[in-house]
Coordinates of C-alpha atoms in Angstrom, one line a residue:
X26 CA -10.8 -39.0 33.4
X27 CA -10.1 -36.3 35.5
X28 CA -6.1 -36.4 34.8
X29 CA -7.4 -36.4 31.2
X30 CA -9.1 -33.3 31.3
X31 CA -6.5 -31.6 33.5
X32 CA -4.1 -32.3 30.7
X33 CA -6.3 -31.0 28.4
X34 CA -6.9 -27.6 30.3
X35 CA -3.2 -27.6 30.6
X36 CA -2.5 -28.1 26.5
X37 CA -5.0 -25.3 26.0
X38 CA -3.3 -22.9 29.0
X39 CA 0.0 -23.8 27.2
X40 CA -2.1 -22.2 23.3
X41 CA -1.9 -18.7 25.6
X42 CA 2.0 -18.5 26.0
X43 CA 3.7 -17.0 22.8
X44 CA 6.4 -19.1 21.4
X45 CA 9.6 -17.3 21.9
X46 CA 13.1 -16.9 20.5
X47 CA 14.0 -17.2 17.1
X48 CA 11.3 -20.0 16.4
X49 CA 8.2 -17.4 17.0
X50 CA 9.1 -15.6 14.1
X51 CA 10.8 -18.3 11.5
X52 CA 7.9 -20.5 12.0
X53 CA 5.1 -17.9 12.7
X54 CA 1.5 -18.7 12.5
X55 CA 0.1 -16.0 14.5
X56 CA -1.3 -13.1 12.2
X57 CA -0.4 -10.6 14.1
X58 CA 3.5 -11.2 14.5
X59 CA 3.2 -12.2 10.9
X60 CA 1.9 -8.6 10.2
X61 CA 4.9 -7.2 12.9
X62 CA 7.3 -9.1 10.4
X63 CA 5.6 -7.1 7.2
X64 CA 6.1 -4.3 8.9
X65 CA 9.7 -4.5 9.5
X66 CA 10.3 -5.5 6.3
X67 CA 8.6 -3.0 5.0
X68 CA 10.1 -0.4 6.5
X69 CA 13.6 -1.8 6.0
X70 CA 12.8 -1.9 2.0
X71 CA 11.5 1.5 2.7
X72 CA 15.2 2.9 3.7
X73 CA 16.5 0.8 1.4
X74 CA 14.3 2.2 -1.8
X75 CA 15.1 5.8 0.2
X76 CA 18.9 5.6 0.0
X77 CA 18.4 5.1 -3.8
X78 CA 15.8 8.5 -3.6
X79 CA 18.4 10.1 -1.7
X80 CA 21.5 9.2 -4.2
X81 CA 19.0 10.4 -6.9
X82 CA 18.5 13.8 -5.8
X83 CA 22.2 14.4 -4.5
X84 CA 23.3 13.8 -8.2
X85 CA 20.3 16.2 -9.4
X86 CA 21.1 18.8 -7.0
X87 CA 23.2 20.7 -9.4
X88 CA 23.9 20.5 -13.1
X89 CA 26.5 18.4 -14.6
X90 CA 28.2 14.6 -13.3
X91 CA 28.6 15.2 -9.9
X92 CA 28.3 11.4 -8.2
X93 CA 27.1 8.8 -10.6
X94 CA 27.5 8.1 -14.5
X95 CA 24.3 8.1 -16.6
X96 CA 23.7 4.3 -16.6
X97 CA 23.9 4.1 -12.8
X98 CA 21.5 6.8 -12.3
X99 CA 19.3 5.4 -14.7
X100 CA 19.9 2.1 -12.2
X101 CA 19.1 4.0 -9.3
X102 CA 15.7 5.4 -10.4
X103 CA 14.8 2.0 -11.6
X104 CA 15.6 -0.1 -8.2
X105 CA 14.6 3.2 -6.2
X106 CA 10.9 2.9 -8.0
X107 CA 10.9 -1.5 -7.9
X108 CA 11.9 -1.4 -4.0
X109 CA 9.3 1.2 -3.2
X110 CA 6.4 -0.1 -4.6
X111 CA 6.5 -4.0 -4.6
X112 CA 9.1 -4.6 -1.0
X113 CA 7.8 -1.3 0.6
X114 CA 4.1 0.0 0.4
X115 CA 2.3 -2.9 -0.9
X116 CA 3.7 -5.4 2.0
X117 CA 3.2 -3.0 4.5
X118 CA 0.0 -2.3 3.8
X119 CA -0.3 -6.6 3.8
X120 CA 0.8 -6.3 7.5
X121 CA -1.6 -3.9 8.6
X122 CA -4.2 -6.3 6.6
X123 CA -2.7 -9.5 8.9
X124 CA -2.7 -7.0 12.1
X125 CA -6.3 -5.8 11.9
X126 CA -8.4 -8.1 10.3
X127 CA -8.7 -10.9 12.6
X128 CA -9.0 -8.0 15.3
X129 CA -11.9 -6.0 13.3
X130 CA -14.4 -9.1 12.1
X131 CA -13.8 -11.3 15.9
X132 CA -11.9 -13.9 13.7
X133 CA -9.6 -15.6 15.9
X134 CA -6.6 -15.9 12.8
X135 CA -5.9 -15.6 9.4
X136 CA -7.9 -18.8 7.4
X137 CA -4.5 -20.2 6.5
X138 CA -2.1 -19.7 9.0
X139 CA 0.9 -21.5 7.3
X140 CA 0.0 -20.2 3.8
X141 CA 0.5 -17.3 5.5
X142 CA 3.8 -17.6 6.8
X143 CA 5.2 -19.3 3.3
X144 CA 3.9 -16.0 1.6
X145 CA 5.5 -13.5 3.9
X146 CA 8.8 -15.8 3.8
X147 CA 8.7 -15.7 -0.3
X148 CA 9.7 -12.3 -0.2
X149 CA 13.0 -12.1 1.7
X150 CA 14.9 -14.4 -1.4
X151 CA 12.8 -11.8 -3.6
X152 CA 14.3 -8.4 -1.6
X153 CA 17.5 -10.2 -1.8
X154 CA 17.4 -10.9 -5.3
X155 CA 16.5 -7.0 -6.2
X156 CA 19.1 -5.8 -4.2
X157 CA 22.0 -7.9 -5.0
X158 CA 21.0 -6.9 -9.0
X159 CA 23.5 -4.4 -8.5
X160 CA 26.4 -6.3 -7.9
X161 CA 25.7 -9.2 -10.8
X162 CA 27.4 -8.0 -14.0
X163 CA 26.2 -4.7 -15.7
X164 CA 24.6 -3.9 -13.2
X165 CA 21.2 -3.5 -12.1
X166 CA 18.1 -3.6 -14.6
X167 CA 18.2 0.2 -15.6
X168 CA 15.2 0.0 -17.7
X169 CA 12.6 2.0 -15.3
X170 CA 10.6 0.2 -12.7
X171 CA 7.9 -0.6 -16.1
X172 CA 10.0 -2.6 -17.6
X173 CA 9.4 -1.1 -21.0
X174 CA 10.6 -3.2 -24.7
X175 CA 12.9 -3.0 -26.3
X176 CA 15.2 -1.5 -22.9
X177 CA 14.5 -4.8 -21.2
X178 CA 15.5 -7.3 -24.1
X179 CA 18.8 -5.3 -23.9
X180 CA 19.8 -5.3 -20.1
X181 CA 22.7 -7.7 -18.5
X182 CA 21.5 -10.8 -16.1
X183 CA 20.7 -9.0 -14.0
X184 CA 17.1 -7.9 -15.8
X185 CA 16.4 -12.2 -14.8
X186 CA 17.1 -11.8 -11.5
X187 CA 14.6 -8.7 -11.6
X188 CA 12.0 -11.0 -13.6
X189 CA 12.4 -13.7 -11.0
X190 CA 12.1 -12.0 -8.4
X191 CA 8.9 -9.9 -9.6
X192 CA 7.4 -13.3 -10.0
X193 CA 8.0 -14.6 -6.3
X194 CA 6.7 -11.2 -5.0
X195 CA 3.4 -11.9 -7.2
X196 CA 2.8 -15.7 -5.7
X197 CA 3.3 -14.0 -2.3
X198 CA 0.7 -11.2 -2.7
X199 CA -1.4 -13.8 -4.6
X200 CA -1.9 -16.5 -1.7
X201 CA -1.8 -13.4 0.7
X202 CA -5.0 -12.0 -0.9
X203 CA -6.6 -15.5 -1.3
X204 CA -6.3 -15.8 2.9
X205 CA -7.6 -12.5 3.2
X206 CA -10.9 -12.6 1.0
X207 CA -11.3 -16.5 3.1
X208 CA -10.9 -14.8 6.1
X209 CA -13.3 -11.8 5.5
X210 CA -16.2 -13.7 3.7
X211 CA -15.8 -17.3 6.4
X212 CA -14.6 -16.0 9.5
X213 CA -16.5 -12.9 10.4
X214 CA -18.2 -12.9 14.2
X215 CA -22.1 -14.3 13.9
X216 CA -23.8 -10.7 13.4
X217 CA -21.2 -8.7 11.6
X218 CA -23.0 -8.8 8.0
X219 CA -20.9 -7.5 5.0
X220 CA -22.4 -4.0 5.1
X221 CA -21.5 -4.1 9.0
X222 CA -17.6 -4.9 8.5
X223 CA -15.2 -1.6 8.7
X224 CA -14.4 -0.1 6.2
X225 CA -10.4 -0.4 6.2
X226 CA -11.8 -4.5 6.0
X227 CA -13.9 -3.5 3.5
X228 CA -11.1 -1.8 1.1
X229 CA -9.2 -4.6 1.6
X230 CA -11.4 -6.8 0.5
X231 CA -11.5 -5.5 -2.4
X232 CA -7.9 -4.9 -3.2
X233 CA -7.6 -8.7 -2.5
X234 CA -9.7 -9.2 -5.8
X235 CA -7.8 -6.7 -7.6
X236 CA -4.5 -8.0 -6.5
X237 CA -5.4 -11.8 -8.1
X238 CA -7.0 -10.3 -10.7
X239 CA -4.0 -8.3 -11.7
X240 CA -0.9 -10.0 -11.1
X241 CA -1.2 -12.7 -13.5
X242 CA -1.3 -9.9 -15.5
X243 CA 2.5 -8.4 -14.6
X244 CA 3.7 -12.3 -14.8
X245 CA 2.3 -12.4 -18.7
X246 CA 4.3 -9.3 -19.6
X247 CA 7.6 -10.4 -17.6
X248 CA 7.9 -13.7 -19.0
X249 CA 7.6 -12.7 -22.3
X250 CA 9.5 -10.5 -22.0
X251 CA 12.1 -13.5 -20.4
X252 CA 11.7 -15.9 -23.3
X253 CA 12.0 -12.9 -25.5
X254 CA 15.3 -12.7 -24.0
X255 CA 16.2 -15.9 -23.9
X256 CA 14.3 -18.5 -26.1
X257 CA 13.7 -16.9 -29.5
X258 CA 10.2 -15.4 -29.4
X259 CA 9.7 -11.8 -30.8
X260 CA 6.5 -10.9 -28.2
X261 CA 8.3 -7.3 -27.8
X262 CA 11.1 -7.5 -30.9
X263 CA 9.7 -5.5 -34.4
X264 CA 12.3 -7.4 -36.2
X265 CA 10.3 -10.7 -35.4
X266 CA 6.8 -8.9 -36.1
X267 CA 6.5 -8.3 -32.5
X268 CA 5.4 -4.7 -30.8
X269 CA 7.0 -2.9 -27.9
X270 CA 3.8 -0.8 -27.5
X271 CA 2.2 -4.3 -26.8
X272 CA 3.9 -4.9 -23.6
X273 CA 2.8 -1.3 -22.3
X274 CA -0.9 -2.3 -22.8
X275 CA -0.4 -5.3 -20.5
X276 CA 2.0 -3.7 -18.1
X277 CA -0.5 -0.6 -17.9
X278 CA -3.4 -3.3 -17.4
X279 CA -1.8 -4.9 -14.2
X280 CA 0.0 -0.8 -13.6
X281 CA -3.5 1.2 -13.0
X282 CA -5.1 -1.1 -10.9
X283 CA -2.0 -2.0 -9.0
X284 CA -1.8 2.0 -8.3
X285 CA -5.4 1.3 -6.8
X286 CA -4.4 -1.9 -4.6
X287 CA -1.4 0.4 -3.2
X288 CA -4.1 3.6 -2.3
X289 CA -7.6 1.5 -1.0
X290 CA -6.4 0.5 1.9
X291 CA -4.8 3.6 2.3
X292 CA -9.0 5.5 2.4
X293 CA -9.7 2.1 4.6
X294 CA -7.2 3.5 7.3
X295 CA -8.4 7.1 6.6
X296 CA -11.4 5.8 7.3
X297 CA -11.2 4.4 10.9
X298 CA -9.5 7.1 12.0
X299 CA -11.5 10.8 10.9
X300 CA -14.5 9.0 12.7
X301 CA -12.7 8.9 15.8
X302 CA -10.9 12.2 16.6
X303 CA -14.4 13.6 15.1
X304 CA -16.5 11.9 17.5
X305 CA -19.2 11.3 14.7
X306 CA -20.2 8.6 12.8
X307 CA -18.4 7.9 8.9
X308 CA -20.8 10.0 6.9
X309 CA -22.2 8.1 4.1
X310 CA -20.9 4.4 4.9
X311 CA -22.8 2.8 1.9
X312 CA -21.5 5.1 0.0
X313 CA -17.7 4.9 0.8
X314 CA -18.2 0.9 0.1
X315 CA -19.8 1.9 -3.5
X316 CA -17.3 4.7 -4.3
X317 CA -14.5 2.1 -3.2
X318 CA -15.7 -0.8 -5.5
X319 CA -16.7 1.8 -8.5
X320 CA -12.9 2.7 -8.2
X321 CA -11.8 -0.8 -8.1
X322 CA -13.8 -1.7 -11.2
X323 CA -13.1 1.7 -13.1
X324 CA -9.5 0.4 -12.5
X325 CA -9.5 -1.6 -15.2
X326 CA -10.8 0.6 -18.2
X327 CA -8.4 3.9 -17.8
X328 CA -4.6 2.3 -18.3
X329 CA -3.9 3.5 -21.3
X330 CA -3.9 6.9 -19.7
X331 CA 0.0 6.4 -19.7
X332 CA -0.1 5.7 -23.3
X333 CA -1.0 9.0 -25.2
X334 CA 2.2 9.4 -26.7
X335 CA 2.4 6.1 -28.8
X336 CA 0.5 7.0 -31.2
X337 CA -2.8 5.8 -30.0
X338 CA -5.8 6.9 -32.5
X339 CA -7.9 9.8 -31.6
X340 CA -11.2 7.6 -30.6
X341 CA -8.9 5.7 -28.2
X342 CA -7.2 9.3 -26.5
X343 CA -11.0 10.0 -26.1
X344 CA -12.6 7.4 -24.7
X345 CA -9.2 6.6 -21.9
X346 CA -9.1 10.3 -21.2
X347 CA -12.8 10.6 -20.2
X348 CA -12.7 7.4 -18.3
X349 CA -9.5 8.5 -16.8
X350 CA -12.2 11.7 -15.5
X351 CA -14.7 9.4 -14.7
X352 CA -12.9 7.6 -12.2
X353 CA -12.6 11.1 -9.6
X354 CA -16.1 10.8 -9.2
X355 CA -15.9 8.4 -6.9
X356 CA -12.6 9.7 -5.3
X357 CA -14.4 13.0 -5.1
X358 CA -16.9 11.2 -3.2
X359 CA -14.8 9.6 -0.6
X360 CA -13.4 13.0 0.4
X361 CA -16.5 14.4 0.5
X362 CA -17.4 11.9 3.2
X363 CA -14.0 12.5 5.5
X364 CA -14.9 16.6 5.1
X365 CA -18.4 15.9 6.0
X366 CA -17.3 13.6 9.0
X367 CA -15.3 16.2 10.3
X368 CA -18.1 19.0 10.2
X369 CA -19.6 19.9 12.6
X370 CA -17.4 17.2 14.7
X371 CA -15.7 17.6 18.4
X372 CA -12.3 17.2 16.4
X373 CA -9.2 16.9 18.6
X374 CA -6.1 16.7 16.7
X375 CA -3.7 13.9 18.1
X376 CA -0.9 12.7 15.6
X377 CA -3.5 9.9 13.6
X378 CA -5.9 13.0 12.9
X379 CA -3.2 15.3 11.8
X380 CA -2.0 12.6 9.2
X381 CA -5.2 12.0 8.3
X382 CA -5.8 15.3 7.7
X383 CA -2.4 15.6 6.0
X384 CA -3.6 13.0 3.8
X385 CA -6.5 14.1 2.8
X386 CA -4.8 17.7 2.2
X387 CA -2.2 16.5 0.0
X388 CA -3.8 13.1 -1.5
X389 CA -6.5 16.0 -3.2
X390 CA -4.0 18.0 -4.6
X391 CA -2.6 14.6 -6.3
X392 CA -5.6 14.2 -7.2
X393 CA -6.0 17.5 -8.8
X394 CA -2.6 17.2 -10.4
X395 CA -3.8 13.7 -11.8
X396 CA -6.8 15.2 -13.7
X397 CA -4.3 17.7 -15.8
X398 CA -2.8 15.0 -17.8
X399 CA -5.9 13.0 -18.2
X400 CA -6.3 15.4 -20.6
X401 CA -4.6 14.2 -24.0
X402 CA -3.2 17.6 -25.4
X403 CA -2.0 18.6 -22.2
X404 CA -0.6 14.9 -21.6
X405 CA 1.6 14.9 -24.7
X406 CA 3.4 18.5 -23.4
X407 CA 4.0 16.7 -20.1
X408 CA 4.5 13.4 -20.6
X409 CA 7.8 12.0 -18.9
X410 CA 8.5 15.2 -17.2
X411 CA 9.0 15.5 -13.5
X412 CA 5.3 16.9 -14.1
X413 CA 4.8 13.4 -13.2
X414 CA 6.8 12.7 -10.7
X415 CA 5.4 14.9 -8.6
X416 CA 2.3 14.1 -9.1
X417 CA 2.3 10.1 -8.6
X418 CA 4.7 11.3 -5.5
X419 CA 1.7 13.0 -4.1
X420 CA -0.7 10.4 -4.5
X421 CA 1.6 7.3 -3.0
X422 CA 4.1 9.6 -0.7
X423 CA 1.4 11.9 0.9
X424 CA -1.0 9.5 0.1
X425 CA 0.2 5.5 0.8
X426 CA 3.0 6.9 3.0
X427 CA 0.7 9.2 5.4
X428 CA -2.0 6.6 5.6
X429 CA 0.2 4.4 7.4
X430 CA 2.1 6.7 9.6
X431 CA -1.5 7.5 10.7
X432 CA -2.3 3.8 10.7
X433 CA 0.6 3.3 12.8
X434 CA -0.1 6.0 15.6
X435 CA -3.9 4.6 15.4
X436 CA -3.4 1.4 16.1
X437 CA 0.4 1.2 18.1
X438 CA -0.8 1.0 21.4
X439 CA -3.1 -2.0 20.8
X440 CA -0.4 -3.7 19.4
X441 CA 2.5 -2.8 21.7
X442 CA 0.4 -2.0 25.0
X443 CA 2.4 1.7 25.3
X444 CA 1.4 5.0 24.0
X445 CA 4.0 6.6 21.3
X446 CA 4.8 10.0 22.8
X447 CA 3.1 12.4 21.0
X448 CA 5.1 15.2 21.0
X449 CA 7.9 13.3 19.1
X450 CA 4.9 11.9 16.5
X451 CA 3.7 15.9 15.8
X452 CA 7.2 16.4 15.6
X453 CA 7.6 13.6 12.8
X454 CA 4.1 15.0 11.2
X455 CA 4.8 18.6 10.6
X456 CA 8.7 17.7 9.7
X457 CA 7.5 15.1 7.3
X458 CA 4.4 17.5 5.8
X459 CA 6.8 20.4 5.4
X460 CA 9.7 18.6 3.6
X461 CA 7.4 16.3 1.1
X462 CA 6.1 19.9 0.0
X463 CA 9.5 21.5 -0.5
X464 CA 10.9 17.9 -2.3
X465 CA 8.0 17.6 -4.6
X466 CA 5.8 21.3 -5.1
X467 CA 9.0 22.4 -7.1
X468 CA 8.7 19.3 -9.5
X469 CA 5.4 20.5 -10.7
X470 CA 7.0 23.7 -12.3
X471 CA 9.9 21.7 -13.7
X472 CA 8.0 19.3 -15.3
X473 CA 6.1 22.1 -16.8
X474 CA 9.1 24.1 -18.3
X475 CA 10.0 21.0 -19.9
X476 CA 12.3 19.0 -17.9
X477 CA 12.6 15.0 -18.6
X478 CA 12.6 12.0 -16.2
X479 CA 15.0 10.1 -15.7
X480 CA 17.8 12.3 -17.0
X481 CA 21.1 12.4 -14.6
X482 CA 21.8 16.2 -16.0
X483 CA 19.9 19.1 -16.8
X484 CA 20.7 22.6 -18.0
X485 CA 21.4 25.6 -15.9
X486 CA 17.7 27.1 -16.0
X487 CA 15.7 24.1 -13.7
X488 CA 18.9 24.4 -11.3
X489 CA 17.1 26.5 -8.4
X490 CA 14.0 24.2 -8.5
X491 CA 16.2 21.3 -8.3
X492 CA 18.9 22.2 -5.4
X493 CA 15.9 23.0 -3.1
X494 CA 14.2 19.4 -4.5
X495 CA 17.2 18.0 -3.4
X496 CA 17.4 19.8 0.3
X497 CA 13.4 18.7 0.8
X498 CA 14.0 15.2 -0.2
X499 CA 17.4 14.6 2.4
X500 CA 14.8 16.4 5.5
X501 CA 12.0 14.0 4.2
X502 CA 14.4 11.0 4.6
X503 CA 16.0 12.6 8.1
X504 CA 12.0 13.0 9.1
X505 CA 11.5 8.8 9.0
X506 CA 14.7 7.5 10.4
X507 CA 13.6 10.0 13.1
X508 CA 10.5 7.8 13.5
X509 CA 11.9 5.1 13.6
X510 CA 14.7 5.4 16.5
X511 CA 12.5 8.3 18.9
X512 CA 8.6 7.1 17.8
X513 CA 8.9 3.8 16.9
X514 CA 11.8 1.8 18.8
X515 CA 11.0 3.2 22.1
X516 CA 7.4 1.5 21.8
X517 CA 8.2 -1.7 20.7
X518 CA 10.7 -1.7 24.2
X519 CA 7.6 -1.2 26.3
X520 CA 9.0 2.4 27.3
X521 CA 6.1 5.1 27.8
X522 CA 3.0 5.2 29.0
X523 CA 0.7 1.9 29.3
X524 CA -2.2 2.2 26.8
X525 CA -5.9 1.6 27.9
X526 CA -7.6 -1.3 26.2
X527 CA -9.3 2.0 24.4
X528 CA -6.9 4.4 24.3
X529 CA -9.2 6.8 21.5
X530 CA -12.6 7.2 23.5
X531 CA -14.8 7.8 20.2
X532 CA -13.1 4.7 18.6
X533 CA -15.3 1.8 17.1
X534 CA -14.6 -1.4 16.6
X535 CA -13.9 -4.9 17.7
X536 CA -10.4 -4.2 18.1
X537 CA -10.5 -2.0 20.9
X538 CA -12.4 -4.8 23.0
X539 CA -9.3 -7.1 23.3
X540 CA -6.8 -5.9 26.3
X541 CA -3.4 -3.6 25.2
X542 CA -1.6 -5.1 24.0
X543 CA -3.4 -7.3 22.1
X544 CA -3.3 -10.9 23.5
X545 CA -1.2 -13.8 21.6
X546 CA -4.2 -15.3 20.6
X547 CA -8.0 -13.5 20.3
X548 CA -11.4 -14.5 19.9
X549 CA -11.1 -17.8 20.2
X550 CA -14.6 -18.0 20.8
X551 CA -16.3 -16.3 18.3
X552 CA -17.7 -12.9 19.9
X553 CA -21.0 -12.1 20.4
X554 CA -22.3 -8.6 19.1
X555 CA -24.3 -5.7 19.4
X556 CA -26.5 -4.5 17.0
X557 CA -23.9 -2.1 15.3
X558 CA -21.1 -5.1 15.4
X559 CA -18.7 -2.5 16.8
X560 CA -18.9 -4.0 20.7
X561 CA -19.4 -6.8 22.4
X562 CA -22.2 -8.1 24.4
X563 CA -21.1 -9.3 28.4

């Protein structure tokens, strides 16, 4: 009996050790080095997608062909926007989700561990398959990253490998939100009621439901849009009785609340951190979860705020454009809670406070330049300008972007037991801050004096605004290989400083009660909790 146990107490010593080589990551259960792979891919798809920004704006630094013919551009603008938001910001922010949840609600994994791993290992053929468009005849799909009718019934094979691969990408994020609403709702510590849970959890549980809710959505439109291609139906052709404008009203009804999935977890992070370097309580928690579930369900009512221009009848311009205002109610409100946080608060500002400060700086002013073309009249002046550009650049850039830099300097030294040096990460703040202004301010005006989207040439008057575009965007791009090689790499070699289990002193939460780094495997044992469910009891 006793050998038995013995080998039992053995097996279970043996459930500590991490798997190594190249098997812990090709068969990985564990969420956190399933989040750790996110990451990485992430931020590979993130240079990737920034190449493509970067060959953009060296073409548009001065008038006339300088690099690229027309149709590549037009190729360039269309991967650079595809890359961005479906292989960089929305899987990173699923690897933060695998990192931290487990850690924040005492679960000991992820609810389906190899589901899991099958949906993080969906999108390398996917990343693949976007990339590589560019080297299958014609080229890549050059039809901008909406995928508008009648472009898309025109584009080489390309435009199927693009459909293909958009629909892998869904399944993963579909199966990744299912795990993470099972995991929130089931797996939470005994004590840790819903209205106890953090509130990056608590975004993220909501961006699950918008996430299934919506990508069936985006699969609808692209496979139409495929058999409209290739088996005869007219869903987007007028010569068959079908309607291009159709496949913007479903595209636009999975594109708002996707631009909602890829900024809630964003305010989730934002969140976490203004509490701690305040030293104060989140002001108005109820609140924050009721603003963040208004804006999830406003989501769905305000897309054909992209649409003004196709002729949509007045009552229809009316009722989108005040909806379209309704929804920064509850945005207004969420910023209203960080400011109030931070009044009054024993703020220190170490590199996660200045991004969150950053963010909530710049994320307003996105917001502000979001409200201008809510408004119909003014909408129609500035529709497809780089009016635009800059302003969805503020809100994902400054806004997705920042988050998790500060989400990364939050939470690094739990995951890699060593403090980033923070010199190096003000550095990387102030350099990255400085140049996003200088690429994307400029766009404003240009937009405004008239100047289109997706055009590889302009004439001599938006030169000036452009050139010094151009110079922000090649710092901005400088700013994060800089982070990776001096803020990132050294941490993940163990060089630096060892991190305290608690390395913020005001921080709350169930992850800062595991060691630094955070153990292979964690609450195996379901923790018990104090009253708040931020610590645990013995």
């Amino acid at each position: 009996m006793s050998a038995v146990l013995d080998h039992h107490d053995h097996a279970h010593d043996d459930h500590h050790h991490a798997p190594t080589g190249w098997r812990r990551w090709v068969f990985a259960t564990n969420h956190k080095d399933i989040g750790t792979l996110y990451l990485l891919f992430a931020f590979t798809m993130l240079m990737i997608g920034g190449v493509l920004a970067l060959l953009i704006r060296a073409e548009l630094f001065q008038p006339g062909l300088q690099l690229v013919n027309p149709e590549l551009f037009n190729q360039f603008t269309t991967m650079h926007g595809v890359i961005m938001v479906f292989g960089a910001i929305m899987p990173a922010f699923v690897g933060f989700a695998n990192w931290m949840i487990p850690l924040q609600i005492g679960a000991s994994d992820m609810a389906f561990a190899r589901m899991n791993n099958f949906s993080f290992w969906l999108m390398i053929p996917a990343a693949v398959m976007v990339v590589s468009s560019f080297f299958m005849p014609g080229g890549a799909p050059a039809a901008g990253w909406t995928f508008y009718a009648p472009l898309t019934l025109q584009m080489g094979p390309s435009m199927d490998a693009g459909i293909f691969a958009l629909h892998i990408l869904g399944a993963s994020s579909i199966m990744g939100s299912i795990n993470i609403i099972v995991t929130i709702l089931n797996m939470r510590a005994p004590g840790m009621t819903l209205m106890k849970m953090p509130m990056f959890t608590w975004t993220w549980l909501i961006t699950a439901y918008l996430l299934i809710a919506v990508m069936p959505v985006l699969a609808g439109a692209i496979t139409m849009t495929l058999t409209d291609r290739h088996f005869g139906t007219t869903f987007f052709n007028p010569a068959g009785g079908g309607d291009p404008v159709m496949f913007q009203h479903i595209f636009w009804f999975f594109g708002h609340p996707e631009v909602y999935i890829m900024i809630l977890p964003a305010f989730g992070i934002i969140s976490q951190i203004v509490p701690t370097f305040s030293r104060k309580k989140l002001f108005g928690y109820a609140s924050m979860v009721y603003a963040t579930s208004s804006i999830a369900i406003l989501s769905f009512i305000v897309w054909a705020h992209h649409m003004f221009t196709t002729g949509m009848p007045v009552t229809g311009q009316l009722f989108f454009m005040y909806a379209t205002m309704l929804i920064a109610v509850p945005t207004a409100v969420k910023i209203f809670n960080w400011l109030a946080t931070m009044w009054r608060g024993s703020m220190t500002f170490e590199t996660p406070m200045l991004f969150a400060i950053g963010f909530i700086f710049v994320f307003t002013m996105g917001g502000f330049t979001g409200l201008i073309p809510a408004v119909a009249p003014i909408d129609i002046q500035i529709q497809d300008t780089y009016y635009i550009v800059a302003h969805f650049h503020y809100v994902l850039v400054a806004g997705s972007l920042f988050s998790m830099f500060a989400g990364y300097y939050y939470w690094s030294p739990k995951w890699t037991g060593v403090m980033y040096n923070e010199t190096r990460g003000k550095i990387h703040f102030w350099w990255s801050l400085i140049s996003f202004n200088v690429t994307f301010f400029p766009m404003h005006f240009l937009g405004l004096a008239g100047m289109p989207r997706r055009y590889a040439d302009y004439p001599m008057q938006f030169a000036d605004f452009n050139a010094i575009a151009s110079v922000g965007a090649f710092f901005f791009g400088f700013a994060q290989v800089y982070f990776f090689f001096f803020v990132v790499l050294p941490t993940m070699r163990g060089h630096g400083v060892k991190a305290a289990q608690k390395p913020w002193e005001a921080a709350e939460g169930l992850e800062w009660e595991v060691p630094s780094p955070a153990p292979f495997h964690t609450f195996e044992t379901p923790p018990k909790l104090d009253a708040t469910a931020t610590r645990v009891i013995g």
